[in-house]
XYZ file of C-alpha atoms in Angstrom:
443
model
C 0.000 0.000 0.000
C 3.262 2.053 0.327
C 3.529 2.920 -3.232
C -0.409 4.561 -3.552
C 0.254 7.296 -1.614
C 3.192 8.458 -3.480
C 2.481 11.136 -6.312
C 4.927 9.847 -8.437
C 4.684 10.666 -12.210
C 5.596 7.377 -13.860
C 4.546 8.052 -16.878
C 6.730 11.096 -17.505
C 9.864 9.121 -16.884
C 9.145 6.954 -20.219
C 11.813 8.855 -22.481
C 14.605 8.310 -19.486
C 13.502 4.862 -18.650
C 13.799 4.061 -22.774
C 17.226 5.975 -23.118
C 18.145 3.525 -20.105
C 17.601 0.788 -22.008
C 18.637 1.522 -25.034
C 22.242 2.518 -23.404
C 22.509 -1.197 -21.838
C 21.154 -2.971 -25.318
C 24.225 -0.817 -27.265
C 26.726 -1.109 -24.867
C 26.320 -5.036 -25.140
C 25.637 -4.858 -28.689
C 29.260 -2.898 -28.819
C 30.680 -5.846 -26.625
C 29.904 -7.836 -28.942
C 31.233 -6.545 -32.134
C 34.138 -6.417 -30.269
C 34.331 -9.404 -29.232
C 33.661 -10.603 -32.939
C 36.864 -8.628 -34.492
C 38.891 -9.338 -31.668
C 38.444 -13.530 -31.754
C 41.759 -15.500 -32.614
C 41.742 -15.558 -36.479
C 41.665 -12.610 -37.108
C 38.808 -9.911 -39.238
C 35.335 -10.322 -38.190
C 33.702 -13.316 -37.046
C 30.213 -13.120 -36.502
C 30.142 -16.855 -34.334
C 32.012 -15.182 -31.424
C 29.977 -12.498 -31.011
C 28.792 -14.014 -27.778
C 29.975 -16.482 -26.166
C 28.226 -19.842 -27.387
C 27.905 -22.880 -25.561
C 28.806 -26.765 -26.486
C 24.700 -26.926 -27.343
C 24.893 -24.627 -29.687
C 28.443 -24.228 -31.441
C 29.118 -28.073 -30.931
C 32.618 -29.100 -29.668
C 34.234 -31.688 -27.329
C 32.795 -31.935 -23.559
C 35.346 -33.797 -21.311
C 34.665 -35.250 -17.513
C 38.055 -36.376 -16.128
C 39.043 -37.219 -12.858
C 42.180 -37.333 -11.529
C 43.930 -39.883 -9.136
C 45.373 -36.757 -6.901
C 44.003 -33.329 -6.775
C 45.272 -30.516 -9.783
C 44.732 -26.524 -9.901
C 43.001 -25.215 -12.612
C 46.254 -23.047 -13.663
C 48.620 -26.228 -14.619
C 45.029 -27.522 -16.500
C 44.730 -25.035 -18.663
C 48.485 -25.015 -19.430
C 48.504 -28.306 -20.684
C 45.530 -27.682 -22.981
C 47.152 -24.993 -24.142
C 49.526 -27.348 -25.670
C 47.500 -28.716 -27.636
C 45.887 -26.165 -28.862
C 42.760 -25.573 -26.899
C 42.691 -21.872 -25.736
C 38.532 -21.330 -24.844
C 38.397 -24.361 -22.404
C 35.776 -23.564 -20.028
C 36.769 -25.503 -16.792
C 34.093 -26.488 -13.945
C 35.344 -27.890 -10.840
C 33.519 -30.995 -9.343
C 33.351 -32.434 -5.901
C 35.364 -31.119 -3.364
C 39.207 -29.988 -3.254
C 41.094 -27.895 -1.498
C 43.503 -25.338 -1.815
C 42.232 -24.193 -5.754
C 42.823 -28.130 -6.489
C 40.450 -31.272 -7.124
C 40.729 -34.348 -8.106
C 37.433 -33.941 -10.767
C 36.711 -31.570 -13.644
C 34.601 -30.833 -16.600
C 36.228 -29.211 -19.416
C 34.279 -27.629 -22.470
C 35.829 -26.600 -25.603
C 34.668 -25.836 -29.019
C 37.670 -27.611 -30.589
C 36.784 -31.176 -31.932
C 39.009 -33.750 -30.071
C 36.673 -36.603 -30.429
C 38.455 -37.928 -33.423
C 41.762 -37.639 -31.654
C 41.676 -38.626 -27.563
C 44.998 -39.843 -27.183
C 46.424 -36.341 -27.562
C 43.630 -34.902 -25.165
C 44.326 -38.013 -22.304
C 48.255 -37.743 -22.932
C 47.809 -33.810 -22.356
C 45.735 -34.835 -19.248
C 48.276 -37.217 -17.439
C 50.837 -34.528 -17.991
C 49.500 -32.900 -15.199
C 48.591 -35.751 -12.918
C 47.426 -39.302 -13.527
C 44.221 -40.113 -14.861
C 41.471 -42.225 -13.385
C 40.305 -43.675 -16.859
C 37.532 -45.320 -15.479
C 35.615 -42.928 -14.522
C 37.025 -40.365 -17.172
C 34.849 -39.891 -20.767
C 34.891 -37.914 -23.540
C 31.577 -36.704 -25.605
C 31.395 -35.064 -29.002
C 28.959 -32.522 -30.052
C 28.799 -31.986 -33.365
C 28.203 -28.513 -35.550
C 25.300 -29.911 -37.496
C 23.151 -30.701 -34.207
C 24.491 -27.328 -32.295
C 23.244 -25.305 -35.426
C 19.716 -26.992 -35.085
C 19.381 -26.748 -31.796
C 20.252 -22.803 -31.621
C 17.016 -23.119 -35.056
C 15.012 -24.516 -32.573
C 15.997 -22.155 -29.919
C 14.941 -19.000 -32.633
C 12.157 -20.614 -33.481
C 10.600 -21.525 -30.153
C 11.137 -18.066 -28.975
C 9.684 -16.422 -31.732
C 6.326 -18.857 -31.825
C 6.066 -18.287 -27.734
C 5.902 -14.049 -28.511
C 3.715 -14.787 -31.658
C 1.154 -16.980 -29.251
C 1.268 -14.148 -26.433
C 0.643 -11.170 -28.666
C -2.224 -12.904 -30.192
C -3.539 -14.212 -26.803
C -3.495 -11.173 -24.785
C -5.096 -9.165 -27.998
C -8.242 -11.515 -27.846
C -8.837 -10.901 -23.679
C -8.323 -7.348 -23.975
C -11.180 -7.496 -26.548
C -8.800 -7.622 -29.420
C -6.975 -4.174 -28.540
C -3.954 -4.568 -30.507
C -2.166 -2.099 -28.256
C -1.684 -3.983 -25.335
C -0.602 -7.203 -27.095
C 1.855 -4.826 -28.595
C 3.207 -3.322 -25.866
C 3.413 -7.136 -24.397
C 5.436 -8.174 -27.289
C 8.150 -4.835 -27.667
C 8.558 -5.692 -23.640
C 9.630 -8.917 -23.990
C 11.953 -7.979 -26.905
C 13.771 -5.761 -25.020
C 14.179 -8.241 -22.136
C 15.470 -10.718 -24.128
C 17.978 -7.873 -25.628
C 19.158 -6.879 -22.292
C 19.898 -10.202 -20.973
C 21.817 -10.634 -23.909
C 23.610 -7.549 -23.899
C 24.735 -7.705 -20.212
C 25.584 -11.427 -21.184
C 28.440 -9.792 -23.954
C 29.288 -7.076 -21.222
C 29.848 -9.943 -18.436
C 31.478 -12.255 -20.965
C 29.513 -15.232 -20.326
C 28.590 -18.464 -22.291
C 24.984 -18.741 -23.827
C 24.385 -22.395 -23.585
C 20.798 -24.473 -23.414
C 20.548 -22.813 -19.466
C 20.530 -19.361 -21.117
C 17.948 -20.013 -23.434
C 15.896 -21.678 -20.481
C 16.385 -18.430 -18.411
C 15.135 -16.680 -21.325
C 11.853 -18.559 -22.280
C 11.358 -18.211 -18.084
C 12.031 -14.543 -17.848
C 9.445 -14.242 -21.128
C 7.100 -16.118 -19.214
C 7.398 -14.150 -15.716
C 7.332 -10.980 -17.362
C 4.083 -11.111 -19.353
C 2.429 -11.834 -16.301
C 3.457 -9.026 -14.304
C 2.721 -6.634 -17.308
C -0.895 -8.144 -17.686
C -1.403 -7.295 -14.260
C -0.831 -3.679 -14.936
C -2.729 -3.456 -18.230
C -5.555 -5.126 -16.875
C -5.579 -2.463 -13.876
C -5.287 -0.001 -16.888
C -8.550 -1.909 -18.213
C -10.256 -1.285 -14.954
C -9.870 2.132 -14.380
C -10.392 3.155 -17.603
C -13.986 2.516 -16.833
C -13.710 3.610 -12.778
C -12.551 6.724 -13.509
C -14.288 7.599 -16.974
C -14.239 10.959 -17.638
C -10.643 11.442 -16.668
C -7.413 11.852 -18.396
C -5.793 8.930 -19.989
C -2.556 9.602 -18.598
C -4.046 9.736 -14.943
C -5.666 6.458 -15.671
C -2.227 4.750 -16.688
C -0.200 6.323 -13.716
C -2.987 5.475 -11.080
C -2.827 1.815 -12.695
C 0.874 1.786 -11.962
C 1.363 2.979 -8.396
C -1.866 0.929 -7.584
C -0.074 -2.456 -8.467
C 3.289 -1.280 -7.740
C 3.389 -2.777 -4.458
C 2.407 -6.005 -6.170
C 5.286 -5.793 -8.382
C 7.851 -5.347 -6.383
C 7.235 -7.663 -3.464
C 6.977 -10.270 -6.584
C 10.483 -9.312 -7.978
C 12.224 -8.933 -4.329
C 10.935 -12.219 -3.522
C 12.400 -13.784 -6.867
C 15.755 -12.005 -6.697
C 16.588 -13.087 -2.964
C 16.220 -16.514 -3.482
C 18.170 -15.754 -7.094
C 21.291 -13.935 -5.416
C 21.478 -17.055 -3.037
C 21.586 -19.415 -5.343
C 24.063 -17.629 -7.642
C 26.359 -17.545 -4.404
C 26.024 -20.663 -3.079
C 24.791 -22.816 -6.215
C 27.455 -24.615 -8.503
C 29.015 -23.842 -11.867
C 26.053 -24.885 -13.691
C 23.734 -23.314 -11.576
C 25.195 -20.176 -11.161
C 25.048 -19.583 -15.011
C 21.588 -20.213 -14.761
C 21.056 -18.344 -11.544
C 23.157 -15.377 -13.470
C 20.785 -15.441 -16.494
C 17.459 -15.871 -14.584
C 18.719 -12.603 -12.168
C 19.048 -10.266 -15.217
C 16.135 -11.458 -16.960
C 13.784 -10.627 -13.934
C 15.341 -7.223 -13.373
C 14.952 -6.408 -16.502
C 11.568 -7.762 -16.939
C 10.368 -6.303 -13.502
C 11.501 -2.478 -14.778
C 10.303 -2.688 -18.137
C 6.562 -4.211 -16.628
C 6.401 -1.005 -14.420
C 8.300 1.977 -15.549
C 7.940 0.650 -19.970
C 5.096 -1.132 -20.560
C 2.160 0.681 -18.928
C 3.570 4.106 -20.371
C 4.158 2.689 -23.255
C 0.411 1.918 -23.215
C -0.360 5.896 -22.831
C 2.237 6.542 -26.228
C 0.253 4.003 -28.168
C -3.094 5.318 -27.351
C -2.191 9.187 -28.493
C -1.155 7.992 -31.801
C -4.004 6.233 -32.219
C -6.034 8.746 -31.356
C -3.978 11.762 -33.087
C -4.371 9.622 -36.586
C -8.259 9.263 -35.835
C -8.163 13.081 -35.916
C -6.364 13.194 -38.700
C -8.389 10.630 -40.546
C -11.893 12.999 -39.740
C -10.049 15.913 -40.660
C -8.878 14.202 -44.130
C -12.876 13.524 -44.219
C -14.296 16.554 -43.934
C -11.806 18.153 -45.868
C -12.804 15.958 -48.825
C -16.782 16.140 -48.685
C -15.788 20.006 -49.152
C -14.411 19.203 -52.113
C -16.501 17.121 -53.473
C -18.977 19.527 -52.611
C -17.203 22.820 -54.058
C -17.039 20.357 -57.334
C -20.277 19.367 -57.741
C -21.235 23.508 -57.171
C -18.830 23.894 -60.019
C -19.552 21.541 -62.274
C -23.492 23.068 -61.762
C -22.744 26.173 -62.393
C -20.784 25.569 -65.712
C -23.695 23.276 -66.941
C -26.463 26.196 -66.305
C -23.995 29.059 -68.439
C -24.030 26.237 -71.091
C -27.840 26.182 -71.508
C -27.965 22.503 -69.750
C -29.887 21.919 -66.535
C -28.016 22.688 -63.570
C -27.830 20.193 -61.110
C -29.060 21.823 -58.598
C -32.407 21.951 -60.437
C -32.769 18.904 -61.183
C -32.485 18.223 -57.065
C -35.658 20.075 -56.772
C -37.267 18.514 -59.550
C -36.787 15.220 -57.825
C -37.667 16.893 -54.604
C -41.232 17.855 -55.780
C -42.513 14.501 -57.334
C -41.161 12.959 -54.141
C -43.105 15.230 -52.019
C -46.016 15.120 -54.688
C -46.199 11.177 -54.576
C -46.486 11.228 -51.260
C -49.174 13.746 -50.260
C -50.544 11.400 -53.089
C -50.380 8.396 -50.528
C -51.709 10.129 -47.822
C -54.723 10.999 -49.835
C -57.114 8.329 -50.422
C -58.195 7.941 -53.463
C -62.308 8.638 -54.805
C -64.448 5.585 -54.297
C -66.339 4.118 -57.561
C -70.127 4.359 -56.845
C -71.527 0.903 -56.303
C -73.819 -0.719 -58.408
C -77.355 -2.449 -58.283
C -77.795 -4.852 -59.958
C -80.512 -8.315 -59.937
C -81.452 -10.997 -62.106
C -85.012 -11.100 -63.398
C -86.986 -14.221 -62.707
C -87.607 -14.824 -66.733
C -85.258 -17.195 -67.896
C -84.856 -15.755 -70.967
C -84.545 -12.162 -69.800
C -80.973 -10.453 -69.876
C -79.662 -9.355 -66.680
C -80.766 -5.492 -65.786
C -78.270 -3.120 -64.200
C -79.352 -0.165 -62.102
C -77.554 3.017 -64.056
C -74.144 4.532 -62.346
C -75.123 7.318 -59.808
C -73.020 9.695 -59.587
C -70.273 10.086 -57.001
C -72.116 13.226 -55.935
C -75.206 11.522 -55.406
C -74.538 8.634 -54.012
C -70.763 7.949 -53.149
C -70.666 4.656 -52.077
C -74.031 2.687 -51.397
C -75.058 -0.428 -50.052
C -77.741 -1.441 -52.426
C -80.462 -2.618 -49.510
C -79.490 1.444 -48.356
C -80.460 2.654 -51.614
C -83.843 1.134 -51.307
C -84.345 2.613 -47.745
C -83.710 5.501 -48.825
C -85.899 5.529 -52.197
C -82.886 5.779 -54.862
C -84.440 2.461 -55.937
C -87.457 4.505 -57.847
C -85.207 4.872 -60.746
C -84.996 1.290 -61.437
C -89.126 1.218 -61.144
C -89.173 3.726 -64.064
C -87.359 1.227 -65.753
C -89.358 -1.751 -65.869
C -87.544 -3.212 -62.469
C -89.624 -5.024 -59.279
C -88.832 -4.863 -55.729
C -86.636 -7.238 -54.535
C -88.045 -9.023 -51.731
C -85.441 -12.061 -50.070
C -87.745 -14.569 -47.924
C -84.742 -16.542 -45.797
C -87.147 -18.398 -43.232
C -86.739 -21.976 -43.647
C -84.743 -21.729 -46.272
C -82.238 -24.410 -46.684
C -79.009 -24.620 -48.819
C -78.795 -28.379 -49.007
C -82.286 -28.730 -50.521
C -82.893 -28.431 -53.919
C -84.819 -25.520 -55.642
C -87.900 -25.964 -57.253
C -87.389 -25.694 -61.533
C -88.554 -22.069 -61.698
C -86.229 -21.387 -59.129
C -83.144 -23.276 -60.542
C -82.393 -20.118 -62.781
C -81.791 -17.808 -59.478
C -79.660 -20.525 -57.527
């Protein structure tokens, strides 16, 4: 809770914390060009840039133990001999005095094809157990596919991140982003300060590094997320509040993660073994670097993101706008040069299409005049043609039930005529019966 009541202004550090970083990532990126034109040989060679392990250069890997205890000075003189000079010497067991009785020696010059030189070197400077000595060859071909594999599993793991962390955040490509560049530079600092500190990058480097990619993603999605959350707490407020509330809100978080990490880190690197220590060494710079690029890189990096994205909306509208006013002075133009040519201007024939639109409708709303209805009957003659009562006029009658137009006398017209009264007797009548002859003609 220590770190919420400080008003601390994260965000503004971004361009120091980034010139930071990129000061460590050149340094070792100078380290190793210099290490590369400075390697025996002679000109530049790009394979001793950094210090490469047995797993990934291939070599000869040696486990010899001695039948009285040897320094590690007269060792590497009689390797020297025959010409091995980047033996990387581990001690094993115990000893005393800077002498044991058991080593492991790694070089990147093949002796596998020629041990009697390596175990005559050997018993120069004390006498060999053989039994429990052995030699193992790595060779180029398998040390060049594993450091493919190495690429190539690194690369898939940020791939499978940025994609991962884009689809929770609702597809947001900014924070997946942000995720990704993070992790790049981690990986570039460990190896830079791996060239500075002249170490060997074997398989327990690349371990440290697929572990310090993993640890570091998910102290950074604890941050964005907070990000996330506030952005909807404290709507209405500045974007850059939002971020540096985020960070000093999970700041205590962070760092009680990374102190608790690095302790047990800086004991094992002190008390662990050879093999360990490398590990230990790789694992300790990873999570430093990954613990200040989560909290003083990744969350500001957030804010820099989202005003570029927001500065080319802007610019898109603007682009917008600017265009419909062209397209509008245009169209004025091309109006006005069509009217001084005796054509119809446009802007005319907008009206024009105004009005019958306008017209059309008022002509839906209106309903339209009702035909007048007519009266018509059969007579009972058989023979006789079927009389129809003349058309009144719309007028007169509008719209008439014919029973109505006997009620109300306009039937008199067809009595002028020669027509009779019709007079419908329902009572008992039924449809399923049949109608007497003289009444077949009416059915």
């Amino acid at each position: 809770m220590f770190f919420r009541r400080l008003n601390w202004n994260v965000v503004g550090w971004f361009r120091t914390v980034s010139m930071i970083s990129y000061l460590i990532i050149a340094a070792g990126l100078g380290s190793m060009f210099y290490h590369a034109f400075t390697a025996p040989g002679g000109g530049f060679q790009p394979n001793h840039m950094l210090r490469l392990g047995l797993s990934f250069t291939g070599g000869t890997a040696v486990d010899v133990s001695f039948t009285q205890p040897v320094n590690q000075d007269r060792l590497r003189a009689v390797l020297s001999g025959i010409g091995v000079s980047d033996e990387r010497i581990t001690t094993v067991g115990a000893g005393s005095n800077g002498a044991w009785n058991r080593y492991t020696i790694e070089t990147q010059t093949a002796l596998g094809n020629d041990t009697a030189k390596l175990w005559s070197a050997l018993n120069s400077a004390a006498p060999v157990d053989r039994s429990r000595s052995a030699v193992t060859s790595v060779g180029p071909t398998l040390g060049r596919e594993y450091l493919t594999r190495a690429i190539e599993a690194l690369v898939i793991a940020l791939g499978i991140q940025f994609i991962y962390i884009a689809f929770r955040f609702g597809w947001n490509y900014i924070f997946g982003l942000v995720t990704v560049i993070a992790l790049v530079r981690d990986a570039a600092m460990m190896i830079g300060i791996y060239a500075l500190a002249d170490k060997r990058a074997d398989d327990a480097f690349l371990a440290a590094v697929l572990t310090v990619i993993g640890y570091s993603v998910m102290d950074t999605i604890v941050i964005l997320d907070r990000i996330r959350e506030n952005t909807k707490l404290m709507a209405g407020q500045a974007y850059e509040k939002i971020v540096n509330t985020s960070i000093l809100q999970t700041m205590t978080r962070s760092f009680n993660t990374l102190a608790t990490v690095v302790i047990t880190l800086v004991a094992l690197l002190a008390l662990g073994g050879a093999s360990l220590k490398n590990f230990a060494f790789a694992l300790l710079v990873g999570i430093c670097s990954g613990g200040y690029h989560s909290i003083f890189y990744s969350a500001p990096l957030v804010l820099v993101f989202r005003k570029r994205q927001l500065e080319s909306a802007a610019r898109r509208r603007a682009a917008g706008v600017a265009s419909d006013r062209m397209r509008t002075a245009r169209a004025s133009a091309e109006s006005k040069a069509l009217g001084s040519h005796g054509g119809v201007a446009r802007e005319d024939i907008v009206a024009a299409r105004k009005a019958r639109r306008e017209k059309a409708k008022a002509a839906r709303a209106t309903p339209a005049a009702a035909t007048p209805g007519r009266y018509r009957r059969k007579r009972r003659d058989a023979g006789a043609a079927t009389a129809v009562m003349p058309e009144q006029t719309e007028a007169q009658t509008g719209e008439i039930d014919p029973l109505d137009a006997q009620a109300a006398g306009l039937h008199d017209a067809a009595f002028d005529q020669g027509h009779e009264e019709i007079n419908l007797d329902l009572e008992g009548f039924d449809p399923e019966q049949p109608l007497p002859p003289d009444h077949e003609e009416e059915r």
